[in-house]
PDB file of C-alpha atoms and ligand atoms in Angstrom:
ATOM      1  CA  MET A 683       3.165  22.861  16.463  1.00  0.00           C
ATOM      2  CA  ASN A 684       5.253  19.678  16.471  1.00  0.00           C
ATOM      3  CA  ASP A 685       7.371  20.528  13.425  1.00  0.00           C
ATOM      4  CA  CYS A 686       8.174  24.106  14.509  1.00  0.00           C
ATOM      5  CA  ILE A 687      11.818  24.622  15.494  1.00  0.00           C
ATOM      6  CA  PHE A 688      11.006  27.561  17.793  1.00  0.00           C
ATOM      7  CA  CYS A 689       8.260  25.572  19.571  1.00  0.00           C
ATOM      8  CA  LYS A 690      10.906  22.872  20.126  1.00  0.00           C
ATOM      9  CA  ILE A 691      13.265  25.510  21.561  1.00  0.00           C
ATOM     10  CA  ILE A 692      10.467  26.841  23.794  1.00  0.00           C
ATOM     11  CA  ASN A 693       9.635  23.304  25.003  1.00  0.00           C
ATOM     12  CA  GLY A 694      13.316  22.620  25.684  1.00  0.00           C
ATOM     13  CA  ASP A 695      13.506  19.832  23.073  1.00  0.00           C
ATOM     14  CA  ILE A 696      16.211  21.831  21.249  1.00  0.00           C
ATOM     15  CA  PRO A 697      18.779  23.760  23.318  1.00  0.00           C
ATOM     16  CA  SER A 698      19.067  27.524  23.010  1.00  0.00           C
ATOM     17  CA  ALA A 699      21.163  30.314  24.481  1.00  0.00           C
ATOM     18  CA  THR A 700      18.431  31.909  26.593  1.00  0.00           C
ATOM     19  CA  ILE A 701      19.051  35.382  28.022  1.00  0.00           C
ATOM     20  CA  TYR A 702      15.579  36.045  29.486  1.00  0.00           C
ATOM     21  CA  GLU A 703      12.311  34.193  29.948  1.00  0.00           C
ATOM     22  CA  ASN A 704       8.903  34.854  31.466  1.00  0.00           C
ATOM     23  CA  GLU A 705       5.496  33.126  31.259  1.00  0.00           C
ATOM     24  CA  GLU A 706       4.771  34.548  27.816  1.00  0.00           C
ATOM     25  CA  PHE A 707       8.106  35.054  26.042  1.00  0.00           C
ATOM     26  CA  LYS A 708      11.527  33.492  25.585  1.00  0.00           C
ATOM     27  CA  VAL A 709      14.489  35.635  24.512  1.00  0.00           C
ATOM     28  CA  ILE A 710      17.398  33.808  22.885  1.00  0.00           C
ATOM     29  CA  LEU A 711      20.557  34.414  20.886  1.00  0.00           C
ATOM     30  CA  ASP A 712      20.229  33.781  17.164  1.00  0.00           C
ATOM     31  CA  ARG A 713      22.251  30.652  16.336  1.00  0.00           C
ATOM     32  CA  PHE A 714      23.322  32.137  12.972  1.00  0.00           C
ATOM     33  CA  PRO A 715      23.562  35.837  13.862  1.00  0.00           C
ATOM     34  CA  ALA A 716      23.813  38.812  11.517  1.00  0.00           C
ATOM     35  CA  ASN A 717      26.104  40.359  14.132  1.00  0.00           C
ATOM     36  CA  GLU A 718      27.382  39.428  17.588  1.00  0.00           C
ATOM     37  CA  GLY A 719      24.611  39.771  20.158  1.00  0.00           C
ATOM     38  CA  HIS A 720      21.777  39.194  17.627  1.00  0.00           C
ATOM     39  CA  VAL A 721      18.736  38.483  19.829  1.00  0.00           C
ATOM     40  CA  LEU A 722      15.368  36.878  18.994  1.00  0.00           C
ATOM     41  CA  ILE A 723      12.202  37.431  21.046  1.00  0.00           C
ATOM     42  CA  LEU A 724       9.792  34.500  20.754  1.00  0.00           C
ATOM     43  CA  PRO A 725       6.233  34.371  22.085  1.00  0.00           C
ATOM     44  CA  LYS A 726       5.768  30.956  23.731  1.00  0.00           C
ATOM     45  CA  GLU A 727       2.365  30.627  22.066  1.00  0.00           C
ATOM     46  CA  HIS A 728       2.732  29.559  18.428  1.00  0.00           C
ATOM     47  CA  SER A 729       1.549  31.901  15.705  1.00  0.00           C
ATOM     48  CA  ALA A 730       3.111  32.030  12.256  1.00  0.00           C
ATOM     49  CA  ASN A 731       3.496  35.735  11.699  1.00  0.00           C
ATOM     50  CA  ILE A 732       2.099  39.275  12.076  1.00  0.00           C
ATOM     51  CA  PHE A 733      -1.122  38.224  10.316  1.00  0.00           C
ATOM     52  CA  GLU A 734      -1.828  35.610  13.002  1.00  0.00           C
ATOM     53  CA  ILE A 735      -0.357  36.865  16.278  1.00  0.00           C
ATOM     54  CA  ASN A 736      -2.745  38.149  18.923  1.00  0.00           C
ATOM     55  CA  PRO A 737      -2.403  41.969  18.675  1.00  0.00           C
ATOM     56  CA  GLU A 738      -2.319  42.431  22.463  1.00  0.00           C
ATOM     57  CA  GLN A 739       0.448  39.855  22.705  1.00  0.00           C
ATOM     58  CA  ALA A 740       2.364  41.683  19.964  1.00  0.00           C
ATOM     59  CA  GLY A 741       1.982  44.861  22.029  1.00  0.00           C
ATOM     60  CA  ARG A 742       3.391  43.173  25.127  1.00  0.00           C
ATOM     61  CA  LEU A 743       6.208  41.741  23.004  1.00  0.00           C
ATOM     62  CA  PHE A 744       7.196  45.224  21.854  1.00  0.00           C
ATOM     63  CA  VAL A 745       7.158  46.543  25.421  1.00  0.00           C
ATOM     64  CA  LEU A 746       9.563  43.724  26.293  1.00  0.00           C
ATOM     65  CA  ALA A 747      11.655  44.533  23.200  1.00  0.00           C
ATOM     66  CA  THR A 748      12.245  48.090  24.429  1.00  0.00           C
ATOM     67  CA  LYS A 749      13.453  46.755  27.789  1.00  0.00           C
ATOM     68  CA  ILE A 750      15.723  44.127  26.203  1.00  0.00           C
ATOM     69  CA  ALA A 751      17.159  46.695  23.757  1.00  0.00           C
ATOM     70  CA  ARG A 752      17.983  49.073  26.625  1.00  0.00           C
ATOM     71  CA  GLU A 753      19.683  46.276  28.586  1.00  0.00           C
ATOM     72  CA  MET A 754      21.671  45.368  25.466  1.00  0.00           C
ATOM     73  CA  LYS A 755      22.623  49.034  25.055  1.00  0.00           C
ATOM     74  CA  THR A 756      23.987  49.135  28.593  1.00  0.00           C
ATOM     75  CA  ILE A 757      25.678  45.728  28.615  1.00  0.00           C
ATOM     76  CA  LEU A 758      27.177  45.848  25.121  1.00  0.00           C
ATOM     77  CA  GLY A 759      27.721  49.618  25.002  1.00  0.00           C
ATOM     78  CA  LEU A 760      25.513  49.869  21.907  1.00  0.00           C
ATOM     79  CA  GLU A 761      24.599  53.072  20.113  1.00  0.00           C
ATOM     80  CA  HIS A 762      22.848  51.466  17.101  1.00  0.00           C
ATOM     81  CA  LEU A 763      20.394  48.582  16.697  1.00  0.00           C
ATOM     82  CA  ASN A 764      18.002  47.265  14.025  1.00  0.00           C
ATOM     83  CA  VAL A 765      14.587  45.857  14.934  1.00  0.00           C
ATOM     84  CA  MET A 766      13.539  43.411  12.211  1.00  0.00           C
ATOM     85  CA  GLN A 767      10.494  41.199  11.819  1.00  0.00           C
ATOM     86  CA  ASN A 768       9.914  39.149   8.658  1.00  0.00           C
ATOM     87  CA  ASN A 769       6.536  37.812   7.478  1.00  0.00           C
ATOM     88  CA  GLY A 770       6.336  35.320   4.606  1.00  0.00           C
ATOM     89  CA  THR A 771       9.056  33.790   2.476  1.00  0.00           C
ATOM     90  CA  VAL A 772       9.298  36.722   0.048  1.00  0.00           C
ATOM     91  CA  ALA A 773       9.884  39.020   3.024  1.00  0.00           C
ATOM     92  CA  GLY A 774      12.714  36.773   4.218  1.00  0.00           C
ATOM     93  CA  GLN A 775      10.910  34.705   6.855  1.00  0.00           C
ATOM     94  CA  THR A 776      12.543  31.301   7.274  1.00  0.00           C
ATOM     95  CA  VAL A 777      11.074  30.173  10.617  1.00  0.00           C
ATOM     96  CA  PHE A 778       7.287  30.352  10.648  1.00  0.00           C
ATOM     97  CA  HIS A 779       6.827  31.122  14.343  1.00  0.00           C
ATOM     98  CA  PHE A 780       6.493  34.863  15.009  1.00  0.00           C
ATOM     99  CA  HIS A 781       9.735  36.418  16.265  1.00  0.00           C
ATOM    100  CA  LEU A 782      11.351  39.824  16.540  1.00  0.00           C
ATOM    101  CA  HIS A 783      15.039  40.337  15.734  1.00  0.00           C
ATOM    102  CA  LEU A 784      17.181  42.799  17.723  1.00  0.00           C
ATOM    103  CA  ILE A 785      20.435  43.258  15.811  1.00  0.00           C
ATOM    104  CA  PRO A 786      23.292  45.269  17.344  1.00  0.00           C
ATOM    105  CA  ARG A 787      25.005  47.587  14.888  1.00  0.00           C
ATOM    106  CA  TYR A 788      28.490  49.063  15.032  1.00  0.00           C
ATOM    107  CA  GLU A 789      30.371  51.613  12.936  1.00  0.00           C
ATOM    108  CA  ASN A 790      31.622  49.993   9.706  1.00  0.00           C
ATOM    109  CA  ASP A 791      30.229  46.572  10.635  1.00  0.00           C
ATOM    110  CA  GLY A 792      29.605  45.845   6.942  1.00  0.00           C
ATOM    111  CA  ILE A 793      26.098  44.477   7.536  1.00  0.00           C
ATOM    112  CA  THR A 794      23.426  45.386   5.003  1.00  0.00           C
ATOM    113  CA  ILE A 795      19.787  45.494   6.077  1.00  0.00           C
ATOM    114  CA  ALA A 796      18.703  47.848   3.343  1.00  0.00           C
ATOM    115  CA  TYR A 797      16.397  48.584   0.404  1.00  0.00           C
ATOM    116  CA  LYS A 798      16.663  50.912  -2.585  1.00  0.00           C
ATOM    117  CA  PRO A 799      13.949  53.625  -2.247  1.00  0.00           C
ATOM    118  CA  MET A 800      11.455  53.880  -5.137  1.00  0.00           C
ATOM    119  CA  ASP A 801      11.136  57.221  -6.889  1.00  0.00           C
ATOM    120  CA  LEU A 802       7.333  57.734  -6.802  1.00  0.00           C
ATOM    121  CA  CYS A 803       5.482  60.928  -7.690  1.00  0.00           C
ATOM    122  CA  ASP A 804       2.956  62.545  -5.325  1.00  0.00           C
ATOM    123  CA  ALA A 805       0.011  61.129  -7.367  1.00  0.00           C
ATOM    124  CA  GLN A 806       1.260  57.587  -6.857  1.00  0.00           C
ATOM    125  CA  ILE A 807       1.607  58.208  -3.132  1.00  0.00           C
ATOM    126  CA  GLU A 808      -1.934  59.637  -3.088  1.00  0.00           C
ATOM    127  CA  ASP A 809      -3.349  56.623  -5.005  1.00  0.00           C
ATOM    128  CA  MET A 810      -1.856  54.305  -2.429  1.00  0.00           C
ATOM    129  CA  ARG A 811      -2.993  56.503   0.453  1.00  0.00           C
ATOM    130  CA  LYS A 812      -6.601  56.278  -0.871  1.00  0.00           C
ATOM    131  CA  LYS A 813      -6.295  52.519  -1.260  1.00  0.00           C
ATOM    132  CA  LEU A 814      -4.928  52.018   2.247  1.00  0.00           C
ATOM    133  CA  GLU A 815      -6.895  54.643   4.163  1.00  0.00           C
ATOM    134  CA  MET A 816      -8.576  52.653   6.898  1.00  0.00           C
ATOM    135  CA  SER A 817     -10.758  52.744   9.948  1.00  0.00           C
ATOM    136  CA  ILE A 818      -9.754  50.032  12.381  1.00  0.00           C
TER     137      ILE A 818
HETATM  138  P1  5GP B1253      13.600  34.788   9.912  1.00  0.00           P
HETATM  139  O1  5GP B1253      14.451  34.625   8.659  1.00  0.00           O
HETATM  140  O2  5GP B1253      12.474  33.780   9.929  1.00  0.00           O
HETATM  141  O3  5GP B1253      13.150  36.180  10.159  1.00  0.00           O
HETATM  142  O4  5GP B1253      14.569  34.458  11.111  1.00  0.00           O
HETATM  143  C1  5GP B1253      14.827  33.174  11.572  1.00  0.00           C
HETATM  144  C2  5GP B1253      16.069  33.264  12.417  1.00  0.00           C
HETATM  145  O5  5GP B1253      16.174  32.078  13.191  1.00  0.00           O
HETATM  146  C3  5GP B1253      17.360  33.366  11.585  1.00  0.00           C
HETATM  147  O6  5GP B1253      18.032  34.573  11.924  1.00  0.00           O
HETATM  148  C4  5GP B1253      18.148  32.131  11.980  1.00  0.00           C
HETATM  149  O7  5GP B1253      19.517  32.373  12.083  1.00  0.00           O
HETATM  150  C5  5GP B1253      17.536  31.747  13.307  1.00  0.00           C
HETATM  151  N1  5GP B1253      17.582  30.336  13.614  1.00  0.00           N
HETATM  152  C6  5GP B1253      17.329  29.309  12.770  1.00  0.00           C
HETATM  153  N2  5GP B1253      17.463  28.122  13.413  1.00  0.00           N
HETATM  154  C7  5GP B1253      17.810  28.423  14.683  1.00  0.00           C
HETATM  155  C8  5GP B1253      18.084  27.620  15.839  1.00  0.00           C
HETATM  156  O8  5GP B1253      18.046  26.390  15.818  1.00  0.00           O
HETATM  157  N3  5GP B1253      18.390  28.282  16.987  1.00  0.00           N
HETATM  158  C9  5GP B1253      18.442  29.634  17.047  1.00  0.00           C
HETATM  159  N4  5GP B1253      18.774  30.180  18.223  1.00  0.00           N
HETATM  160  N5  5GP B1253      18.219  30.424  15.982  1.00  0.00           N
HETATM  161  C10 5GP B1253      17.884  29.830  14.820  1.00  0.00           C
HETATM  162 ZN1   ZN B1254       6.116  27.387  16.862  1.00  0.00          ZN
END
């Protein structure tokens, strides 16, 4: 994808602060982090989002994410971390190349990654359960 900023980072056309790389993934620091040590995991193969990524690749990405998170825990002395992954503009996606955020969290860091829970009744939950019940 020649107009994709993350493809350019992966190709080396745009510099990045890379902390780990293998044949399939590149792990970089977010240039505009939510908190210090905000990490992005990028598959080298372009796909826009969760609706496009190869599911097996997504599985391998999450295995890597657990390893990276544990290294971050040790190196940075972390106790708290958000995993975030946005799909589509309404969901907050701004770069349309699949990526997973690992965001270190500290006591009183003032960062808000939050939503206000809806107050649904059991019937509404059951309606949605029926709608979404699936066999994959
Ligand atoms: P999204 O909003 O799509 O989930 O996340 C995109 C992320 O990419 C943002 O957190 C943003 O700060 C980061 N980002 C945007 N441009 C660059 C860049 O040129 N280099 C790096 N390292 N991160 C970037
Ligand atoms: Zn791309």
